[in-house]
CSV table of C-alpha atoms in Angstrom, one decimal:
chain,number,residue,atom,x,y,z
A,1,UNK,CA,22.3,28.1,159.4
A,2,UNK,CA,25.2,29.3,157.2
A,3,UNK,CA,23.4,30.6,154.2
A,4,UNK,CA,20.6,33.0,153.5
A,5,UNK,CA,17.3,31.3,152.4
A,6,UNK,CA,14.3,32.6,150.6
A,7,UNK,CA,12.4,32.4,154.0
A,8,UNK,CA,14.7,35.1,155.3
A,9,UNK,CA,12.7,37.5,153.1
A,10,UNK,CA,9.3,36.1,153.9
A,11,UNK,CA,8.4,38.4,156.8
A,12,UNK,CA,8.3,35.5,159.3
A,13,UNK,CA,10.7,34.3,162.0
A,14,UNK,CA,13.7,34.0,159.6
A,15,UNK,CA,13.2,37.6,158.5
A,16,UNK,CA,13.4,38.8,162.0
A,17,UNK,CA,16.5,36.7,162.5
A,18,UNK,CA,18.1,38.3,159.4
A,19,UNK,CA,17.2,41.8,160.6
A,20,UNK,CA,18.6,41.1,164.0
A,21,UNK,CA,21.8,39.8,162.4
A,22,UNK,CA,22.0,43.0,160.3
A,23,UNK,CA,21.3,45.3,163.3
A,24,UNK,CA,23.7,43.5,165.6
A,25,UNK,CA,26.5,43.7,162.9
A,26,UNK,CA,25.9,47.4,162.2
A,27,UNK,CA,25.6,48.4,165.9
A,28,UNK,CA,24.5,51.9,166.9
A,29,UNK,CA,25.0,53.5,163.5
A,30,UNK,CA,21.4,52.3,162.8
A,31,UNK,CA,18.7,54.6,164.1
A,32,UNK,CA,14.9,54.3,163.9
A,33,UNK,CA,15.1,50.5,164.2
A,34,UNK,CA,11.9,48.6,163.3
A,35,UNK,CA,9.9,51.7,162.1
A,36,UNK,CA,8.4,52.0,158.6
A,37,UNK,CA,10.1,55.4,158.2
A,38,UNK,CA,13.2,57.1,159.5
A,39,UNK,CA,12.8,60.5,161.1
A,40,UNK,CA,15.6,63.1,161.0
A,41,UNK,CA,15.9,66.7,162.1
A,42,UNK,CA,18.0,68.8,159.7
A,43,UNK,CA,18.4,72.4,160.7
A,44,UNK,CA,19.4,73.8,157.3
A,45,UNK,CA,18.0,75.6,154.4
A,46,UNK,CA,20.0,73.6,151.8
A,47,UNK,CA,19.9,69.8,151.6
A,48,UNK,CA,21.8,67.5,149.2
A,49,UNK,CA,20.4,64.1,148.3
A,50,UNK,CA,21.9,61.4,146.1
A,51,UNK,CA,21.2,57.7,145.4
A,52,UNK,CA,23.2,55.0,143.7
A,53,UNK,CA,23.2,51.2,143.3
A,54,UNK,CA,26.3,49.1,143.6
A,55,UNK,CA,27.0,46.0,141.5
A,56,UNK,CA,30.5,44.6,141.3
A,57,UNK,CA,32.3,41.4,140.6
A,58,UNK,CA,34.2,40.3,142.7
A,59,UNK,CA,32.3,41.7,145.7
A,60,UNK,CA,35.6,41.4,147.7
A,61,UNK,CA,38.6,43.1,146.0
A,62,UNK,CA,42.0,44.4,147.0
A,63,UNK,CA,41.4,47.5,149.0
A,64,UNK,CA,37.7,47.1,149.7
A,65,UNK,CA,34.4,45.3,149.1
A,66,UNK,CA,30.9,46.1,147.9
A,67,UNK,CA,30.0,47.3,151.4
A,68,UNK,CA,32.8,49.9,151.6
A,69,UNK,CA,32.1,50.9,148.0
A,70,UNK,CA,28.4,51.4,148.7
A,71,UNK,CA,29.1,53.9,151.5
A,72,UNK,CA,32.1,55.7,150.0
A,73,UNK,CA,30.5,56.1,146.6
A,74,UNK,CA,27.4,57.8,147.9
A,75,UNK,CA,29.4,60.0,150.4
A,76,UNK,CA,31.6,61.1,147.6
A,77,UNK,CA,28.6,62.1,145.5
A,78,UNK,CA,27.4,64.3,148.3
A,79,UNK,CA,30.9,65.8,148.6
A,80,UNK,CA,30.9,66.7,144.9
A,81,UNK,CA,28.4,69.5,145.7
A,82,UNK,CA,30.2,70.5,148.9
A,83,UNK,CA,27.7,68.8,151.2
A,84,UNK,CA,28.5,67.3,154.6
A,85,UNK,CA,27.0,63.8,154.8
A,86,UNK,CA,24.6,63.1,157.7
A,87,UNK,CA,22.4,60.1,156.9
A,88,UNK,CA,22.3,57.1,154.6
A,89,UNK,CA,19.5,54.7,153.7
A,90,UNK,CA,20.8,51.1,153.1
A,91,UNK,CA,19.0,48.5,150.9
A,92,UNK,CA,20.1,45.0,150.1
A,93,UNK,CA,19.0,42.6,147.4
A,94,UNK,CA,20.5,39.3,148.2
A,95,UNK,CA,20.7,36.0,146.2
A,96,UNK,CA,19.4,32.9,147.9
A,97,UNK,CA,22.2,30.8,149.5
A,98,UNK,CA,24.5,33.8,150.0
A,99,UNK,CA,26.8,33.0,152.9
A,100,UNK,CA,26.1,34.7,156.2
A,101,UNK,CA,29.8,35.1,156.8
A,102,UNK,CA,30.2,37.2,153.6
A,103,UNK,CA,27.2,39.3,154.6
A,104,UNK,CA,28.8,39.9,158.0
A,105,UNK,CA,32.1,41.1,156.4
A,106,UNK,CA,30.1,43.5,154.2
A,107,UNK,CA,28.1,44.8,157.1
A,108,UNK,CA,31.3,45.4,159.1
A,109,UNK,CA,32.8,47.4,156.2
A,110,UNK,CA,29.7,49.5,156.1
A,111,UNK,CA,29.8,50.1,159.8
A,112,UNK,CA,33.5,51.1,159.7
A,113,UNK,CA,33.0,53.6,156.9
A,114,UNK,CA,29.8,55.0,158.4
A,115,UNK,CA,31.5,55.5,161.8
A,116,UNK,CA,34.5,57.1,160.2
A,117,UNK,CA,32.3,59.6,158.4
A,118,UNK,CA,30.1,60.2,161.5
A,119,UNK,CA,26.9,59.3,159.7
A,120,UNK,CA,23.9,57.3,160.7
A,121,UNK,CA,21.8,54.8,158.8
A,122,UNK,CA,18.3,56.2,159.0
A,123,UNK,CA,16.3,53.6,157.0
A,124,UNK,CA,16.8,50.4,155.0
A,125,UNK,CA,15.3,47.4,153.3
A,126,UNK,CA,16.3,43.8,152.5
A,127,UNK,CA,15.0,41.6,149.7
A,128,UNK,CA,15.9,37.9,149.0
A,129,UNK,CA,15.6,36.5,145.5
A,130,UNK,CA,15.8,33.0,144.1
A,131,UNK,CA,19.3,31.6,143.3
A,132,UNK,CA,20.3,32.6,139.8
A,133,UNK,CA,18.1,35.7,139.7
A,134,UNK,CA,21.0,38.0,140.5
A,135,UNK,CA,24.7,37.9,141.1
A,136,UNK,CA,25.3,37.4,144.8
A,137,UNK,CA,24.3,40.8,146.3
A,138,UNK,CA,23.3,44.3,145.1
A,139,UNK,CA,23.3,47.3,147.4
A,140,UNK,CA,21.6,50.6,147.1
A,141,UNK,CA,22.4,53.6,149.3
A,142,UNK,CA,20.8,57.0,149.4
A,143,UNK,CA,22.7,59.8,151.0
A,144,UNK,CA,21.5,63.0,152.7
A,145,UNK,CA,23.9,65.9,153.5
A,146,UNK,CA,23.7,69.6,154.4
A,147,UNK,CA,25.4,72.4,152.6
A,148,UNK,CA,26.8,75.0,154.9
A,149,UNK,CA,28.6,77.3,152.4
A,150,UNK,CA,27.3,79.8,149.9
A,151,UNK,CA,29.3,78.6,146.9
A,152,UNK,CA,27.7,77.3,143.7
A,153,UNK,CA,29.7,74.1,143.1
A,154,UNK,CA,28.3,72.3,140.0
A,155,UNK,CA,29.2,71.1,136.5
A,156,UNK,CA,27.9,74.2,134.8
A,157,UNK,CA,30.3,76.5,136.6
A,158,UNK,CA,33.7,75.7,135.0
A,159,UNK,CA,35.1,78.8,133.4
A,160,UNK,CA,37.9,79.7,130.9
A,161,UNK,CA,41.2,80.1,132.7
A,162,UNK,CA,40.3,77.7,135.5
A,163,UNK,CA,42.7,74.9,136.5
A,164,UNK,CA,42.0,71.2,136.6
A,165,UNK,CA,43.3,69.3,139.7
A,166,UNK,CA,43.1,65.6,140.6
A,167,UNK,CA,43.4,64.5,144.2
A,168,UNK,CA,45.5,61.4,143.4
A,169,UNK,CA,46.5,58.7,141.0
A,170,UNK,CA,44.1,57.8,138.3
A,171,UNK,CA,42.6,54.4,137.4
A,172,UNK,CA,43.6,52.3,140.5
A,173,UNK,CA,40.1,50.9,141.2
A,174,UNK,CA,39.3,49.8,137.7
A,175,UNK,CA,42.8,48.3,137.1
A,176,UNK,CA,42.7,46.5,140.5
A,177,UNK,CA,39.3,44.9,139.6
A,178,UNK,CA,40.5,43.9,136.1
A,179,UNK,CA,43.7,42.4,137.5
A,180,UNK,CA,41.6,40.1,139.8
A,181,UNK,CA,39.2,39.2,137.1
A,182,UNK,CA,42.0,38.2,134.8
A,183,UNK,CA,44.1,36.4,137.4
A,184,UNK,CA,47.0,38.8,136.9
A,185,UNK,CA,49.7,38.8,139.6
A,186,UNK,CA,49.6,42.4,141.0
A,187,UNK,CA,49.9,44.2,144.3
A,188,UNK,CA,47.7,47.0,143.1
A,189,UNK,CA,44.8,48.0,145.4
A,190,UNK,CA,41.6,49.9,144.7
A,191,UNK,CA,41.6,53.6,145.7
A,192,UNK,CA,38.1,53.0,147.2
A,193,UNK,CA,37.8,55.7,150.0
A,194,UNK,CA,35.8,58.7,151.0
A,195,UNK,CA,37.0,62.0,149.7
A,196,UNK,CA,34.7,63.9,152.1
A,197,UNK,CA,37.6,64.8,154.5
A,198,UNK,CA,39.6,66.3,151.6
A,199,UNK,CA,36.7,68.5,150.4
A,200,UNK,CA,35.8,69.6,153.9
A,201,UNK,CA,39.3,70.8,154.5
A,202,UNK,CA,39.2,72.9,151.3
A,203,UNK,CA,35.8,74.4,152.2
A,204,UNK,CA,36.9,75.1,155.7
A,205,UNK,CA,39.7,77.2,154.3
A,206,UNK,CA,37.2,79.1,152.1
A,207,UNK,CA,38.8,77.9,148.9
A,208,UNK,CA,36.9,79.0,145.8
A,209,UNK,CA,35.8,75.9,143.9
A,210,UNK,CA,33.8,76.0,140.7
A,211,UNK,CA,33.2,72.3,140.0
A,212,UNK,CA,33.8,69.0,141.7
A,213,UNK,CA,33.3,65.5,140.2
A,214,UNK,CA,34.5,62.0,141.2
A,215,UNK,CA,35.8,60.0,138.2
A,216,UNK,CA,33.9,56.8,138.7
A,217,UNK,CA,32.2,55.0,135.8
A,218,UNK,CA,33.9,56.1,132.6
A,219,UNK,CA,36.9,57.5,134.5
A,220,UNK,CA,38.6,60.9,134.3
A,221,UNK,CA,38.1,61.4,130.5
A,222,UNK,CA,34.3,60.8,130.8
A,223,UNK,CA,33.6,63.1,133.7
A,224,UNK,CA,35.6,65.9,132.1
A,225,UNK,CA,33.7,65.5,128.9
A,226,UNK,CA,30.4,65.8,130.9
A,227,UNK,CA,31.7,69.0,132.6
A,228,UNK,CA,32.9,70.4,129.2
A,229,UNK,CA,29.4,69.9,127.8
A,230,UNK,CA,27.6,71.3,130.8
A,231,UNK,CA,29.8,74.4,130.9
A,232,UNK,CA,30.2,74.8,127.1
A,233,UNK,CA,34.0,74.8,127.4
A,234,UNK,CA,37.2,73.2,126.0
A,235,UNK,CA,39.5,71.5,128.4
A,236,UNK,CA,43.2,70.7,127.8
A,237,UNK,CA,45.0,68.2,129.8
A,238,UNK,CA,48.8,67.5,129.8
A,239,UNK,CA,49.5,63.8,129.8
A,240,UNK,CA,52.9,64.2,131.4
A,241,UNK,CA,51.2,65.7,134.5
A,242,UNK,CA,48.5,63.1,135.0
A,243,UNK,CA,49.4,60.7,137.9
A,244,UNK,CA,49.1,57.1,136.8
A,245,UNK,CA,50.9,54.2,138.4
A,246,UNK,CA,53.2,52.1,136.2
A,247,UNK,CA,51.2,49.0,137.4
A,248,UNK,CA,47.9,50.6,136.2
A,249,UNK,CA,49.5,51.5,132.8
A,250,UNK,CA,50.8,47.9,132.5
A,251,UNK,CA,47.4,46.3,133.2
A,252,UNK,CA,45.7,48.7,130.7
A,253,UNK,CA,48.3,48.0,128.1
A,254,UNK,CA,47.7,44.3,128.3
A,255,UNK,CA,43.9,44.7,128.1
A,256,UNK,CA,44.0,47.4,125.5
A,257,UNK,CA,42.2,49.9,127.8
A,258,UNK,CA,43.0,53.6,128.2
A,259,UNK,CA,43.6,54.4,131.9
A,260,UNK,CA,42.0,57.8,131.5
A,261,UNK,CA,38.7,55.9,131.2
A,262,UNK,CA,39.3,53.6,134.1
A,263,UNK,CA,37.1,54.1,137.2
A,264,UNK,CA,38.4,55.6,140.4
A,265,UNK,CA,36.5,55.3,143.7
A,266,UNK,CA,38.5,57.6,146.0
A,267,UNK,CA,39.5,60.5,143.8
A,268,UNK,CA,38.1,63.9,142.9
A,269,UNK,CA,38.6,66.3,140.0
A,270,UNK,CA,38.6,69.9,141.2
A,271,UNK,CA,38.1,72.8,138.8
A,272,UNK,CA,38.9,76.2,140.4
A,273,UNK,CA,40.4,79.6,139.6
A,274,UNK,CA,44.1,79.4,138.8
A,275,UNK,CA,44.8,81.6,141.8
A,276,UNK,CA,43.6,78.9,144.1
A,277,UNK,CA,45.9,76.1,142.8
A,278,UNK,CA,48.7,76.7,145.3
A,279,UNK,CA,46.5,76.8,148.3
A,280,UNK,CA,44.6,73.7,147.2
A,281,UNK,CA,47.7,71.6,146.6
A,282,UNK,CA,49.3,72.7,149.9
A,283,UNK,CA,46.1,71.6,151.8
A,284,UNK,CA,45.7,68.3,150.0
A,285,UNK,CA,49.3,67.3,150.2
A,286,UNK,CA,49.2,67.5,154.0
A,287,UNK,CA,46.8,64.5,153.9
A,288,UNK,CA,47.6,60.9,153.1
A,289,UNK,CA,44.7,60.6,150.5
A,290,UNK,CA,45.7,63.8,148.8
A,291,UNK,CA,49.5,63.6,148.9
A,292,UNK,CA,49.7,62.9,145.1
A,293,UNK,CA,47.3,65.7,144.1
A,294,UNK,CA,48.4,67.8,141.2
A,295,UNK,CA,47.3,70.2,138.5
A,296,UNK,CA,46.8,68.4,135.2
A,297,UNK,CA,45.3,71.0,132.9
A,298,UNK,CA,43.2,74.1,132.3
A,299,UNK,CA,39.9,75.2,130.9
A,300,UNK,CA,41.1,76.9,127.7
A,301,UNK,CA,38.0,78.6,126.2
A,302,UNK,CA,34.3,78.7,125.8
A,303,UNK,CA,33.1,76.5,123.0
A,304,UNK,CA,29.9,75.6,121.0
A,305,UNK,CA,31.4,72.2,120.4
A,306,UNK,CA,32.9,71.3,123.8
A,307,UNK,CA,35.8,69.0,123.8
A,308,UNK,CA,38.5,67.5,126.1
A,309,UNK,CA,42.0,67.6,124.5
A,310,UNK,CA,45.1,65.7,125.7
A,311,UNK,CA,48.5,67.2,125.0
A,312,UNK,CA,50.8,64.2,124.5
A,313,UNK,CA,54.4,63.7,125.5
A,314,UNK,CA,55.7,65.0,122.2
A,315,UNK,CA,53.4,68.1,122.3
A,316,UNK,CA,50.7,66.8,119.9
A,317,UNK,CA,47.1,67.4,120.8
A,318,UNK,CA,44.4,64.7,120.5
A,319,UNK,CA,40.7,64.6,121.4
A,320,UNK,CA,39.5,62.5,124.4
A,321,UNK,CA,36.0,61.6,123.3
A,322,UNK,CA,33.0,60.4,125.3
A,323,UNK,CA,32.9,56.6,125.1
A,324,UNK,CA,30.2,55.2,122.9
A,325,UNK,CA,30.0,52.0,125.1
A,326,UNK,CA,31.6,50.6,128.3
A,327,UNK,CA,35.3,49.7,128.1
A,328,UNK,CA,34.8,47.0,130.7
A,329,UNK,CA,31.9,45.1,132.4
A,330,UNK,CA,30.6,47.1,135.3
A,331,UNK,CA,33.2,47.6,138.0
A,332,UNK,CA,31.5,50.0,140.4
């Protein structure tokens, strides 16, 4: 049997075969197999929980696939409050006739990322729907992490005088997906990756961090607007300092898209006191995923009408607004 049938979701013999296939592919990262609830012991006073659903076309893309994306995306959300990921739940909704070989590749990607992060899958679910009722496969993951530090890292904590740092090049994921969709010849790959190791290194060195966000849907410009609104501040970025690959700019120019609104899936924006910039960049640049980290701007003032400004190459200043609608069809 090469493809998933509706009977694989019926609760009968084929359902057991599908569950065995999933368990065998994921190996020992799955705990509490066959139970209605997962049980975990977390010896902590502070727990972080996040959930997200992943829908992407194509499901396999340069630099990753929907499986890798569904683990890294949720781990990154935990990291944005300084949490150490411990457990994931994993839920699939699969279209009838989806190839088992593709499901195996996705499960192996999930296993690889989970093992790399040292986390376990504590619970899950699988649903099969009739052909044409959804696009191939959707995945939902819920992450659980513990917070071991005493810092208040959140989007309400950015302060005038703070610096804005990004951990790497902007827009790679979104541009890579759009290149595939439009049959462009490109060697660009998605930045899809966990930023947990980077954030853990900073926290281990007692770096003072005010705000963390990963620039996924809506890109860097959107998440900085959200932070500006939450903290009632104005942010000024310097275009010349924002790391964007020529290939990303090229794809965005062709499609008429601003790369500052393109999604990343392996980057973080860090807002911190100016005095911490040197230490943060030194720590990040020692890592492969943080080697292109740089400071791109500052929090300039408190504001009743929070805005994000971009200082252009010629010194002019323009507003980067929140988008009124999606620039591209969903890509993460």
